[in-house]
Coordinates of N, CA and C in Angstrom, one line a residue:
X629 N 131.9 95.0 300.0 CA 132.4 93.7 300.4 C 131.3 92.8 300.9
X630 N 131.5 91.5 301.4 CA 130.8 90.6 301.8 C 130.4 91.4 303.1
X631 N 128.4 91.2 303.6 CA 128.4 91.0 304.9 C 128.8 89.9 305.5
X632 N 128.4 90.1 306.6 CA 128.3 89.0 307.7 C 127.7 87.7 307.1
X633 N 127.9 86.3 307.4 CA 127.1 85.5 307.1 C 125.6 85.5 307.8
X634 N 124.3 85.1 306.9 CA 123.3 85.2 307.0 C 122.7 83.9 307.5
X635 N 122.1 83.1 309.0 CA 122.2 82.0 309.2 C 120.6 81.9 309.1
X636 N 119.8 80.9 307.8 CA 118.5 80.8 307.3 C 118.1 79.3 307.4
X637 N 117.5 79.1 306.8 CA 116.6 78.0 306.2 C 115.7 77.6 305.5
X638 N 115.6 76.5 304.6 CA 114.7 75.9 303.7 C 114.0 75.3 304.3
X639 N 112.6 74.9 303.4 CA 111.8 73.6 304.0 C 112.3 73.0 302.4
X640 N 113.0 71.8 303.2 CA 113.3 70.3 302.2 C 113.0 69.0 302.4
X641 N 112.3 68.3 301.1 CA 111.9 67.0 302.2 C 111.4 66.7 303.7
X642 N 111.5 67.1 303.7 CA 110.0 67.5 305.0 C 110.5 68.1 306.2
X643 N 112.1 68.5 306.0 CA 113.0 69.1 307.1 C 113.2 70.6 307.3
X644 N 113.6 71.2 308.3 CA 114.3 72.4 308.0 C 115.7 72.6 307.7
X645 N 116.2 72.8 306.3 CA 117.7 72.7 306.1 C 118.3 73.7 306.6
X646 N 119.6 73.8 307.2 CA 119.9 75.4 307.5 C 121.1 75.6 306.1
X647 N 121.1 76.9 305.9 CA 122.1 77.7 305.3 C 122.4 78.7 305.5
X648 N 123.2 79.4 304.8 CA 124.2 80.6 305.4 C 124.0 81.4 304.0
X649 N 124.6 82.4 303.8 CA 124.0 82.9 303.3 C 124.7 84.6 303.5
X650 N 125.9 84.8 302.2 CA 126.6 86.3 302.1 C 126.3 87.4 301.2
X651 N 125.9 88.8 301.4 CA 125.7 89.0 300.1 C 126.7 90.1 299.8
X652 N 127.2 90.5 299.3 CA 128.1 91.5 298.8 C 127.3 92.8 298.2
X653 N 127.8 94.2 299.3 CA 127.5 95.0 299.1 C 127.5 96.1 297.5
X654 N 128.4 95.4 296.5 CA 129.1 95.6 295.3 C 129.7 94.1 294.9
X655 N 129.7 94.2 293.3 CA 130.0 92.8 292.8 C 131.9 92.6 293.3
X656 N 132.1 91.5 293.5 CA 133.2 91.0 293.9 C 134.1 90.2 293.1
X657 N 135.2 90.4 292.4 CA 135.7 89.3 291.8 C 136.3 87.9 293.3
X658 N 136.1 86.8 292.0 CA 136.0 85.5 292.9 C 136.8 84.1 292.2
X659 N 137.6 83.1 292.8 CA 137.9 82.2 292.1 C 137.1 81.3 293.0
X660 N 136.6 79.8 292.3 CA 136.1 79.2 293.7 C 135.9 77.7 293.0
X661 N 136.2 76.6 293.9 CA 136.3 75.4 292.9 C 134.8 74.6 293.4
X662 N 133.7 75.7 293.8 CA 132.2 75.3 294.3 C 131.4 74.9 293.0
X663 N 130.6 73.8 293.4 CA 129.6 73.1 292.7 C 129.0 74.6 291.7
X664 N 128.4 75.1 292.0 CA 127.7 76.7 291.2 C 128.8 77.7 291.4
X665 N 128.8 78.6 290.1 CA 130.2 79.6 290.7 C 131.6 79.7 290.2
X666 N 131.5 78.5 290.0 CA 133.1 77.7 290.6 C 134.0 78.5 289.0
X667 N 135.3 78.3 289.0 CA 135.7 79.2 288.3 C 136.4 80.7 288.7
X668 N 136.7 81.4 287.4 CA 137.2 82.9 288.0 C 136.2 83.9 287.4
X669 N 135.7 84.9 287.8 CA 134.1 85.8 287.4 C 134.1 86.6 288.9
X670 N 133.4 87.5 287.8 CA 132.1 88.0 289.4 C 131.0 87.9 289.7
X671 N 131.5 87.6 290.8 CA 129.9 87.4 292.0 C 129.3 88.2 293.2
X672 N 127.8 88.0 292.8 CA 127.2 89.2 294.2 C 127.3 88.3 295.2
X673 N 127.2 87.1 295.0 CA 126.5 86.5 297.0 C 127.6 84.9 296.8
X674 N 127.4 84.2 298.0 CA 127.9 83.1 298.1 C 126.6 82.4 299.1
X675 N 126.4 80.9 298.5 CA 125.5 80.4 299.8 C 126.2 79.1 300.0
X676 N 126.4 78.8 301.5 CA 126.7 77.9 301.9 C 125.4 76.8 302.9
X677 N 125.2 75.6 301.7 CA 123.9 74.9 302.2 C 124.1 73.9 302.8
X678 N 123.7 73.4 303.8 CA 123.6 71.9 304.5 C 123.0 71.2 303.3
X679 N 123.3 70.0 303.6 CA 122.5 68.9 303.1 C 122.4 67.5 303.8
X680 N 121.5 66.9 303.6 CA 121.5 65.5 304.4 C 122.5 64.7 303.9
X681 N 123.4 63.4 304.9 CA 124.3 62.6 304.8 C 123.5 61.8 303.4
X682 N 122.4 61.3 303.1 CA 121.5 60.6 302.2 C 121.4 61.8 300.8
X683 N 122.1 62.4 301.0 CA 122.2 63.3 300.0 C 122.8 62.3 298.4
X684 N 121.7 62.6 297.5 CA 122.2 62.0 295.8 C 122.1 62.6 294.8
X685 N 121.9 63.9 294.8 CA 121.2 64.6 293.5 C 122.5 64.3 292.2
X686 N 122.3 64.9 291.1 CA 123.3 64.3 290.3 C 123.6 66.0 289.6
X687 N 122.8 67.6 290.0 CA 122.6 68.1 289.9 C 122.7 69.1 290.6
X688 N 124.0 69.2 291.4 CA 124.0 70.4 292.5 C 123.8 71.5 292.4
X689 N 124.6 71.8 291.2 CA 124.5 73.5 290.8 C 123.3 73.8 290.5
X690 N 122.5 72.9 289.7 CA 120.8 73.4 289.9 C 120.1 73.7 290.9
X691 N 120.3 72.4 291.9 CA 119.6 72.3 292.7 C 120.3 73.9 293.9
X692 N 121.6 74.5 293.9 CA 122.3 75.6 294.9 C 121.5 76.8 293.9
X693 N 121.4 77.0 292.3 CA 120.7 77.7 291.9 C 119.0 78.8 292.5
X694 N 118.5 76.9 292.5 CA 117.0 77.1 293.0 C 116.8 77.5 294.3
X695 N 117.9 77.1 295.2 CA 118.2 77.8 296.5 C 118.5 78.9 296.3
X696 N 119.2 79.7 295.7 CA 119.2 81.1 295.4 C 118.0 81.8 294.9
X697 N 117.7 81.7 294.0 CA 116.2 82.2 294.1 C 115.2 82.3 294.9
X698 N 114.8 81.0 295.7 CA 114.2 81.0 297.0 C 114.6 82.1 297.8
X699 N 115.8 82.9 298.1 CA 116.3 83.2 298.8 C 116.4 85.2 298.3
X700 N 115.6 85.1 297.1 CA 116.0 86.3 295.9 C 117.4 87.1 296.0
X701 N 118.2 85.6 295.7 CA 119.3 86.4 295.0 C 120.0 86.7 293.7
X702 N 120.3 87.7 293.7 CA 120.4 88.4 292.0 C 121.4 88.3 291.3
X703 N 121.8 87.7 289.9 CA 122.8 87.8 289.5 C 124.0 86.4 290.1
X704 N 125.0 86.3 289.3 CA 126.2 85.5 289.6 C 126.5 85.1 291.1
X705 N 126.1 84.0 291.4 CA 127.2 84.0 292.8 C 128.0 82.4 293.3
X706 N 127.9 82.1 294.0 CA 128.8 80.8 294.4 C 128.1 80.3 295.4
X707 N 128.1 78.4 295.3 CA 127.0 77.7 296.0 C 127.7 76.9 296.5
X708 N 127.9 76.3 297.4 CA 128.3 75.2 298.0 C 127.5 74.3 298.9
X709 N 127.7 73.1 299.1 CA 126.9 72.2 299.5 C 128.6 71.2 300.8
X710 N 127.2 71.2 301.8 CA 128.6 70.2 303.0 C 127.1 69.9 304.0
X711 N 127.8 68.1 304.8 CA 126.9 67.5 305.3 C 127.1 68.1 307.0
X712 N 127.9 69.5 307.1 CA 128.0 70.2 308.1 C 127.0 70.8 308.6
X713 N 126.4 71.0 309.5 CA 126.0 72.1 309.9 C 126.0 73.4 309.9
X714 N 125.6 74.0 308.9 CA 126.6 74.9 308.5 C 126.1 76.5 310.2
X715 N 125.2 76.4 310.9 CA 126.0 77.0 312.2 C 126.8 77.0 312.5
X716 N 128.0 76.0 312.4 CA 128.6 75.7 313.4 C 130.1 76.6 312.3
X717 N 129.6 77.2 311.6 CA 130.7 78.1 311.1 C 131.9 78.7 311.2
X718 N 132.7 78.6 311.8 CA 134.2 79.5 312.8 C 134.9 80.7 311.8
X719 N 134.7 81.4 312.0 CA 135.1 82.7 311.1 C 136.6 83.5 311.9
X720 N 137.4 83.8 311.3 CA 138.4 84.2 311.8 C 138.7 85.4 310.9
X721 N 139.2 86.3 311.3 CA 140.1 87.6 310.5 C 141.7 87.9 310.7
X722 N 142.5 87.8 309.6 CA 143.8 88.7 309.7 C 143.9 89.5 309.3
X723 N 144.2 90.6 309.5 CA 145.2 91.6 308.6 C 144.0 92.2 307.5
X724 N 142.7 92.4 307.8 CA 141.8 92.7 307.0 C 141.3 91.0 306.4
X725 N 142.0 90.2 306.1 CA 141.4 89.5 305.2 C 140.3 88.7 306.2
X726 N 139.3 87.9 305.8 CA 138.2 87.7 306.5 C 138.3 85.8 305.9
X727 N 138.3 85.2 306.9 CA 137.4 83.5 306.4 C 136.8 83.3 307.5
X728 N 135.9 82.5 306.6 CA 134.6 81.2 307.2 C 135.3 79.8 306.5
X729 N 134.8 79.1 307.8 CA 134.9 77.7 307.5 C 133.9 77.0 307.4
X730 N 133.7 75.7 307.4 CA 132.7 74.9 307.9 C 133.6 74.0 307.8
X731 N 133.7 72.7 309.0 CA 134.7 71.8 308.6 C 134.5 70.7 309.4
X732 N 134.8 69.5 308.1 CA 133.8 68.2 308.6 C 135.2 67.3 308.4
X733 N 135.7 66.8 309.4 CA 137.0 65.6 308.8 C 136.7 64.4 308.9
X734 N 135.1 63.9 308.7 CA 135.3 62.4 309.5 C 135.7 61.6 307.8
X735 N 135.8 62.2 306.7 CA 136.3 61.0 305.8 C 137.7 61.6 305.3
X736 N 138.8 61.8 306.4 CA 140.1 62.4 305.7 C 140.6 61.6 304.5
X737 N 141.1 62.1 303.8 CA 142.4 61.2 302.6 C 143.7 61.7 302.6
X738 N 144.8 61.0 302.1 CA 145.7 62.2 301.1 C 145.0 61.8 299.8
X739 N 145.4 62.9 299.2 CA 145.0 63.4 298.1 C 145.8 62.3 296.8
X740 N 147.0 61.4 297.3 CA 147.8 61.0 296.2 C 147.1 59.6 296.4
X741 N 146.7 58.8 297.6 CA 146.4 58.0 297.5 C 145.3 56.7 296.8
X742 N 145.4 55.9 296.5 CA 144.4 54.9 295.2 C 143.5 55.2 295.8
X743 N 142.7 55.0 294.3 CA 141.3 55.4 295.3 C 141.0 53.9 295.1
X744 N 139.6 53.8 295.8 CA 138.3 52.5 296.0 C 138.6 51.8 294.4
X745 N 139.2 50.3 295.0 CA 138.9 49.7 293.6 C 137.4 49.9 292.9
X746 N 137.7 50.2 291.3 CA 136.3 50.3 290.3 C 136.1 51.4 290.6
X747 N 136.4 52.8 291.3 CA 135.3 53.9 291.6 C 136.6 55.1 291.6
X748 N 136.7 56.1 291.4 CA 137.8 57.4 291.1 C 136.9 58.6 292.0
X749 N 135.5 58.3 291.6 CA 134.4 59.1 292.9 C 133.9 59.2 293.8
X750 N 133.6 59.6 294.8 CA 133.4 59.7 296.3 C 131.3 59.7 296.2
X751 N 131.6 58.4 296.7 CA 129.6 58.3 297.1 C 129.6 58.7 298.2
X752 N 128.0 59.6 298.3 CA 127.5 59.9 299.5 C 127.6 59.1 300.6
X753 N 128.0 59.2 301.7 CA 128.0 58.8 302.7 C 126.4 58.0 302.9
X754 N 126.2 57.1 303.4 CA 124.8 56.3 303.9 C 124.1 57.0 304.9
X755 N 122.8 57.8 305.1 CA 122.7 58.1 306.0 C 122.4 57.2 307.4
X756 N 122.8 56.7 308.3 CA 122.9 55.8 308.9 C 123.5 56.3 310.0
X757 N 123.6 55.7 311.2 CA 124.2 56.4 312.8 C 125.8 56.5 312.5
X758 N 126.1 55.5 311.8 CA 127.8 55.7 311.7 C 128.1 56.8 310.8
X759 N 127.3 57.3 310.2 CA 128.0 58.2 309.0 C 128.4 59.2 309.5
X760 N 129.9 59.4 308.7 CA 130.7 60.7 308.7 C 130.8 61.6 308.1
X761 N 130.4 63.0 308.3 CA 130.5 63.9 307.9 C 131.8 64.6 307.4
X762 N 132.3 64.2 305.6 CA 133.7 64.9 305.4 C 133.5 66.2 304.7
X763 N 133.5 67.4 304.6 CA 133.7 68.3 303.9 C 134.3 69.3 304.3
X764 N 135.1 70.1 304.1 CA 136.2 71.5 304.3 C 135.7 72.5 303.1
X765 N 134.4 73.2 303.6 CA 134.3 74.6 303.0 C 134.8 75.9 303.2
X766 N 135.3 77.0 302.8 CA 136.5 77.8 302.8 C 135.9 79.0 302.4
X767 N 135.3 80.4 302.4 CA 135.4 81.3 302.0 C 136.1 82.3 302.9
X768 N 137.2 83.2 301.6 CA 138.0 84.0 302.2 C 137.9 85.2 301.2
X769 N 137.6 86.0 301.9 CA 137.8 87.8 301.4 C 138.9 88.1 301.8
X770 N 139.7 88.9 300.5 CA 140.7 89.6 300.5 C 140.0 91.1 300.7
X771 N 140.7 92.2 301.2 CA 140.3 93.4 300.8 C 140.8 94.3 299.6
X772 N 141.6 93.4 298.8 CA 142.3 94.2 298.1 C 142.7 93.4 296.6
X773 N 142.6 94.1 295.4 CA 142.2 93.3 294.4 C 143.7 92.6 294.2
X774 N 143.0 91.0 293.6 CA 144.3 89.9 293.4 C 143.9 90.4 291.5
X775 N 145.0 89.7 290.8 CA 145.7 89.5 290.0 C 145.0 88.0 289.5
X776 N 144.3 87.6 288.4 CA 143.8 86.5 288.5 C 144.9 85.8 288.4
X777 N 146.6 85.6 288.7 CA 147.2 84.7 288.8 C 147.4 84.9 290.2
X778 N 147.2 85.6 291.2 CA 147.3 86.1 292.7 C 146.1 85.2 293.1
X779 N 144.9 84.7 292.2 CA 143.8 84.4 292.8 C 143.9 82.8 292.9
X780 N 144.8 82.3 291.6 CA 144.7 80.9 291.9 C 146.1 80.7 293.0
X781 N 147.1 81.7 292.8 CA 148.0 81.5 294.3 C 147.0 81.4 295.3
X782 N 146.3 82.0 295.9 CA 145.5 82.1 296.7 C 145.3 81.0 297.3
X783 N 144.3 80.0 295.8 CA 143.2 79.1 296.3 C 144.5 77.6 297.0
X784 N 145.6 77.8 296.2 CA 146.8 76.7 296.5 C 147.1 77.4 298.1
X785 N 147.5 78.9 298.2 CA 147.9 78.9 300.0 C 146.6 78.6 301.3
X786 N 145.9 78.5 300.4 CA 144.6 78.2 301.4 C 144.4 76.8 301.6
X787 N 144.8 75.9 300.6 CA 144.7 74.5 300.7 C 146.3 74.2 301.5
X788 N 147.4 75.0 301.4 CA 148.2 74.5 301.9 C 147.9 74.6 303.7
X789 N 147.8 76.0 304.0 CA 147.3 76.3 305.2 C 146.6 75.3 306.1
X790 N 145.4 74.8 305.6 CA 143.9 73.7 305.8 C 144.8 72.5 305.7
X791 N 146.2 72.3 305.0 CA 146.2 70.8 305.1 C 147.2 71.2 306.4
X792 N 148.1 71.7 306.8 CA 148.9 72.0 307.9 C 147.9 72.0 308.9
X793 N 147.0 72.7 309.1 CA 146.3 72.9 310.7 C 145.2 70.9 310.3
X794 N 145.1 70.7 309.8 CA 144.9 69.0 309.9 C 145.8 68.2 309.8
X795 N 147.1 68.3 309.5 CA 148.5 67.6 310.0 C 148.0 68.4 311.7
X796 N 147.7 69.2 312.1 CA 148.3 69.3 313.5 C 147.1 69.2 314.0
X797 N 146.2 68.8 313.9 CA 145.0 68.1 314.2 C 145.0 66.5 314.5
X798 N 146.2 65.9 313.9 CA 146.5 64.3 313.9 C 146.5 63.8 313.3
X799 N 145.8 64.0 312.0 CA 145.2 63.4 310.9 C 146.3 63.4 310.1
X800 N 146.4 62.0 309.7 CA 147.8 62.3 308.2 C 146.2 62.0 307.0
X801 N 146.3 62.9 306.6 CA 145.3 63.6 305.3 C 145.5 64.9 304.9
X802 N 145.4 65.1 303.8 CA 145.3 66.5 303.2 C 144.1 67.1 302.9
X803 N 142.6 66.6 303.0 CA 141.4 67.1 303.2 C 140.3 66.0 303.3
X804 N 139.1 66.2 302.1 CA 138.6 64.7 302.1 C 138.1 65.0 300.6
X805 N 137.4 64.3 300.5 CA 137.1 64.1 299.0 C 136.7 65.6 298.3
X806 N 135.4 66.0 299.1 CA 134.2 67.1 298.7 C 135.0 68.6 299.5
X807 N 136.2 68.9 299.6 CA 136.7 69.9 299.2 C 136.0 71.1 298.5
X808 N 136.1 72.2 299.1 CA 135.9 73.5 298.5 C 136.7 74.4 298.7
X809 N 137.0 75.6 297.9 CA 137.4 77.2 298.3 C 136.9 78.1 297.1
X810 N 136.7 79.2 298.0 CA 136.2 80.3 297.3 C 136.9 81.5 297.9
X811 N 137.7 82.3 296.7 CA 138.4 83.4 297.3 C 137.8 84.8 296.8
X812 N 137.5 85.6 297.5 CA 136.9 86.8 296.6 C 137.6 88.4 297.3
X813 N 137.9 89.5 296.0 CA 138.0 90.2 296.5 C 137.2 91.5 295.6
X814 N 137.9 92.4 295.4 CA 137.1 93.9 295.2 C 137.7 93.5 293.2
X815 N 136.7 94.1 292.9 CA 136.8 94.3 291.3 C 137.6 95.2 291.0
X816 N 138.0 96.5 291.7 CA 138.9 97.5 291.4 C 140.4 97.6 291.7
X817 N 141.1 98.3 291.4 CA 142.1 98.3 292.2 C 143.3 97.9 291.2
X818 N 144.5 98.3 291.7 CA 145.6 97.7 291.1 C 145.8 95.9 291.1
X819 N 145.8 95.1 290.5 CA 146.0 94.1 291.1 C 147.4 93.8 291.7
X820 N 147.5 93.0 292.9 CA 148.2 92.4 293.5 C 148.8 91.3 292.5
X821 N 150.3 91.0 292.6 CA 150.6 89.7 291.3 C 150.8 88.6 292.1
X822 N 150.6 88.5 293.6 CA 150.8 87.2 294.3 C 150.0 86.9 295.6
X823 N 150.0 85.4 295.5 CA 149.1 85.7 296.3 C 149.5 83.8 297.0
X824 N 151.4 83.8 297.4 CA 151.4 83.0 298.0 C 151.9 83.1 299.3
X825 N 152.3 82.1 300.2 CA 152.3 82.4 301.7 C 153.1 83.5 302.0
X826 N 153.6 84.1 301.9 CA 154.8 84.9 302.0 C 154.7 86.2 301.2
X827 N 153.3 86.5 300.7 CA 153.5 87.6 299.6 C 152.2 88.5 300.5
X828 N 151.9 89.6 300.2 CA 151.9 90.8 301.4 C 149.9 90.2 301.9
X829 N 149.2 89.5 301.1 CA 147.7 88.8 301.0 C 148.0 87.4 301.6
X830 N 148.5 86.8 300.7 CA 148.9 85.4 301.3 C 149.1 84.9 302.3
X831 N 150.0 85.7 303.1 CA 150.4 85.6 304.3 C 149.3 85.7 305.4
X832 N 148.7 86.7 305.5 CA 147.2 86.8 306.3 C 146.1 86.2 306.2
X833 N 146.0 85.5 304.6 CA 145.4 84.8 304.2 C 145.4 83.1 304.6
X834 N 146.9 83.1 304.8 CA 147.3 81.5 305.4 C 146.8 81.3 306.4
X835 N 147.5 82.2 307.2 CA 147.3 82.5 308.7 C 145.8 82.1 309.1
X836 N 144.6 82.9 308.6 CA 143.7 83.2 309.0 C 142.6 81.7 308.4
X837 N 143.3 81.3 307.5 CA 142.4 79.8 306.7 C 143.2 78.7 308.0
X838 N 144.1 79.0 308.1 CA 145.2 77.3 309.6 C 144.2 77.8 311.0
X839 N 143.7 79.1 311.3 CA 143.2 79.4 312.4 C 141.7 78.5 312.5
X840 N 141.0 78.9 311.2 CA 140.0 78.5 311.3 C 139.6 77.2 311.1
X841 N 140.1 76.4 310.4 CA 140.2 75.2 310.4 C 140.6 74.5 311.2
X842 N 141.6 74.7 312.0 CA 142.0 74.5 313.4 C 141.1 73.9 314.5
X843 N 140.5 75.6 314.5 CA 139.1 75.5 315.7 C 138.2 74.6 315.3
X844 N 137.5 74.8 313.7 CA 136.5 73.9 313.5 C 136.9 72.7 313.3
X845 N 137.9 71.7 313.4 CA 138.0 70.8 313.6 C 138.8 70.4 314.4
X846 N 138.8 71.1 315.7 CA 139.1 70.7 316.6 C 138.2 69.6 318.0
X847 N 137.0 69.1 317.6 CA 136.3 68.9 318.1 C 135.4 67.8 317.0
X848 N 134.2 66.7 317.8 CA 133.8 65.9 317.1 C 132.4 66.6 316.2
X849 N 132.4 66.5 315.1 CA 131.5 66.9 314.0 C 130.4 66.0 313.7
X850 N 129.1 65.7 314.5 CA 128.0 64.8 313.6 C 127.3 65.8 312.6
X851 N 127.2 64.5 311.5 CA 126.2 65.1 310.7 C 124.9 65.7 310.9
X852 N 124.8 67.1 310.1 CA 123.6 67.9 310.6 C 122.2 66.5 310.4
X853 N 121.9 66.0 309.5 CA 120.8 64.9 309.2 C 120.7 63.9 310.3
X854 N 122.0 63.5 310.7 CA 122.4 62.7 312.1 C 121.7 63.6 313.5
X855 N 121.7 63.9 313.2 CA 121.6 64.9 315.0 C 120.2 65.1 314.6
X856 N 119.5 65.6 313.8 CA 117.9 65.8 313.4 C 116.9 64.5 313.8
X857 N 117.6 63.5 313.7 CA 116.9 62.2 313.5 C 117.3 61.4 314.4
X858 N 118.2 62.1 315.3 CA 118.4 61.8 316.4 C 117.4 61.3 318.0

């Protein structure tokens, strides 16, 4: 299974970036809607990387790739990128199942609403004193193998969860633009055929994604590049 998150860093542009950093003691099946990764497969590791608010590359998954190797990791895994801190991590456990967050609300949306006349995509934030830090990163281990239709249940009760504990956070939003989840469990095993709130994963699963999200955004979030340059 996944260890512990691993709390590291790069030298980038002239900074020290922090990242996180899981590796899985055996390959893991995974669904995950992450820049590198992203998809249903197996994966050894997951990295979860800061980046600066002035963040523009056009090339993430390259650029989370070349972070993996820095870092020598082997084979398949899953990358994500948030203008979080990613220390500031809140990890919670139910019922076996395990998440990490990182969670940034300062650009909530709902999800139905128009976007920016002329524009359907979310530009980086300016790095500048006002900038807000929006991203909701998600990894959650199951201990027990899903059903790849159990997996995309999954990634829908986890978004449902995260948008409830941000309804009770104040916010009428359902996340913000740069959204992630990544769900992983064991390659073996009988599969599980469900994996919605109410089904024997899902349920601990919800639970433990509303807790975490909760905590981590319960509180004001500056950008990691904001606070450096501070």
């Amino acid at each position: 299974m996944l260890t512990e998150p691993t709390l590291t860093s790069r030298h980038e542009d002239g900074w020290d970036v922090p990242l996180l950093v899981w590796r899985a003691d055996r390959p893991l099946l995974a669904v995950s809607s992450a820049p590198l990764g992203g998809g249903i497969g197996v994966r050894n590791w997951v990295v979860n990387a800061t980046v600066p608010m002035s963040y523009h590359r056009d090339d993430p998954a390259e650029h989370l790739a070349g972070l993996a190797g820095q870092l020598g990791l082997d084979g398949p895994g899953v990358g994500l990128l948030t203008g979080v801190d990613v220390a500031e991590v809140v990890a919670r456990t139910d019922t076996g199942v395990r998440v990490w967050a990182t969670v940034g609300l300062g650009t909530p949306l709902q999800a139905a609403e128009p976007a920016p006349a002329g524009s359907t995509v979310p530009e980086p934030a300016p790095a500048e004193s006002g900038a807000r830090v929006g991203t909701v990163n998600i990894v959650i281990q199951v201990p027990a193998r899903l059903g790849d239709a159990a997996l995309v249940n999954a990634v829908a009760t986890a978004t449902e969860a995260k948008v409830q504990a941000i309804r009770e956070l104040g916010l009428v939003a359902t996340g913000t633009p740069t959204d992630a989840v990544t769900v992983l469990c064991p390659v073996d095993g009988a599969p599980a055929a469900y994996g919605g709130p109410r089904s024997t994963w899902g349920a601990p699963l919800a639970r433990a994604v509303h807790a975490a999200v909760l905590a981590g955004g319960a509180g004001s979030v500056v950008p990691w590049s904001q606070r450096c340059t501070a």
